[in-house]
Amino acid sequence: MSATVLYDYWRSSASYRVRIALNLAGIDWQSVPVDLVAGDHRSAEHLARNPQGLVPVLQIDGHSLTQSLAILHYLDSTRDLGLLPTDPLQRARVEALAHSVAIDVHPVCNLSVVKHATAGEEPARTEWMQHFIRPGLAAFEALLAGFEQAPYCTGNTPSLADICLMPQLYNAERWGADFSGCPRIIQAAEACHKHPAFMAAHPDAMQP
């Protein structure tokens, strides 16, 4: 087994983010699936890894880390990925862009939240997803106007914003949330789709 192990679920947005970063870092890592649908995240074994019962959990450098954004910051700091600018103001702006989807949109679209709110019934479930994803992406598009894309969200290399955006776009497509009126997002997505680190992290590449 690789020294770096990621406990994840193939459709988990948070896991998807970490997979991208691991690939960008060129780290040899192994995926250990935690089936959220089957309830594996509630097992005693997984709760010992993460008392929150969430994925991902990353075992790396002799440590066990949880929370995708914290993991991304760790990888950025220890592997020099350049996910955030060094200038404090620009750093704050890129983080705000990334957090607009990772902190504001993603949590309310978490399947456990949606199931509680809609009882998992259709069309309420799909309507809930679209209700939050569409305006969230529209806001992301507006925030992108403050950056010079070349061709990623905030420059010529992938940033924290790209890593947080792509899993949200996967969910948008899954739930039929239209973002065709977001040309900047579409441009960044086209660049990410061509990047090997993003391609290898995509849920389609991880599906059991």
Steps between C-alpha positions, in 0.01 A plus 500: 500500500618852420620711793231751400144372533182688419176373650245641260180454304503533125219758482601699808580861404740536792682180403513614137680819609764308689553254215575791267755647740671166558533458126631855455762423765605182318447295815465124473177436690250220546124535519310305763129542418252585774155427356274782620191342346561176690563693821867406536574850633296420811699187583707487817809451285447821307385701802833412658665674203264796500250550785290713264438196282600692189735455206769561406758385752859526378782304657825665396842574647412291805191713572126455456323809368133588455304787342580554133591869520738435788654213303538724194680762706730232642586367156550851365734587787702179500514434125523857372203467266446873458125471553485847657682827426764618744361855504257518799230692313504276193514195725187614682320561169582154363400338827170690497435373147571141598303523824195637318436149373685281750350662810179666384360271227644156567381451861133568426522260204654222706286191452436460873366857517290456187356173626402662829344799323316312224473144634697407189187530286475630147450757362576675831855366515597620151323833552696551824830437324420734214373768738840528668744402225378741230536824699820373660661455161361832378671670795824314426479622140458860618795468738716368216471840331760624746766263365689471175441145380784335311336248471410383853281682750765739628800461272714267291519220759224324696414668828289417803208652309528247215528211747179609675315590180532174309325272751217753518466494121481121512207536740343769284504268201376210708199696628428699186596839641556718195818707486505561125488874566836490681767535229790552740412185692469307175843625388664393826321165490626430148857557615456281808339219301819481291735492801620147590470563876135596464424223252638229728305636798163514323224282650469310171863388547432393859159334464505143642 
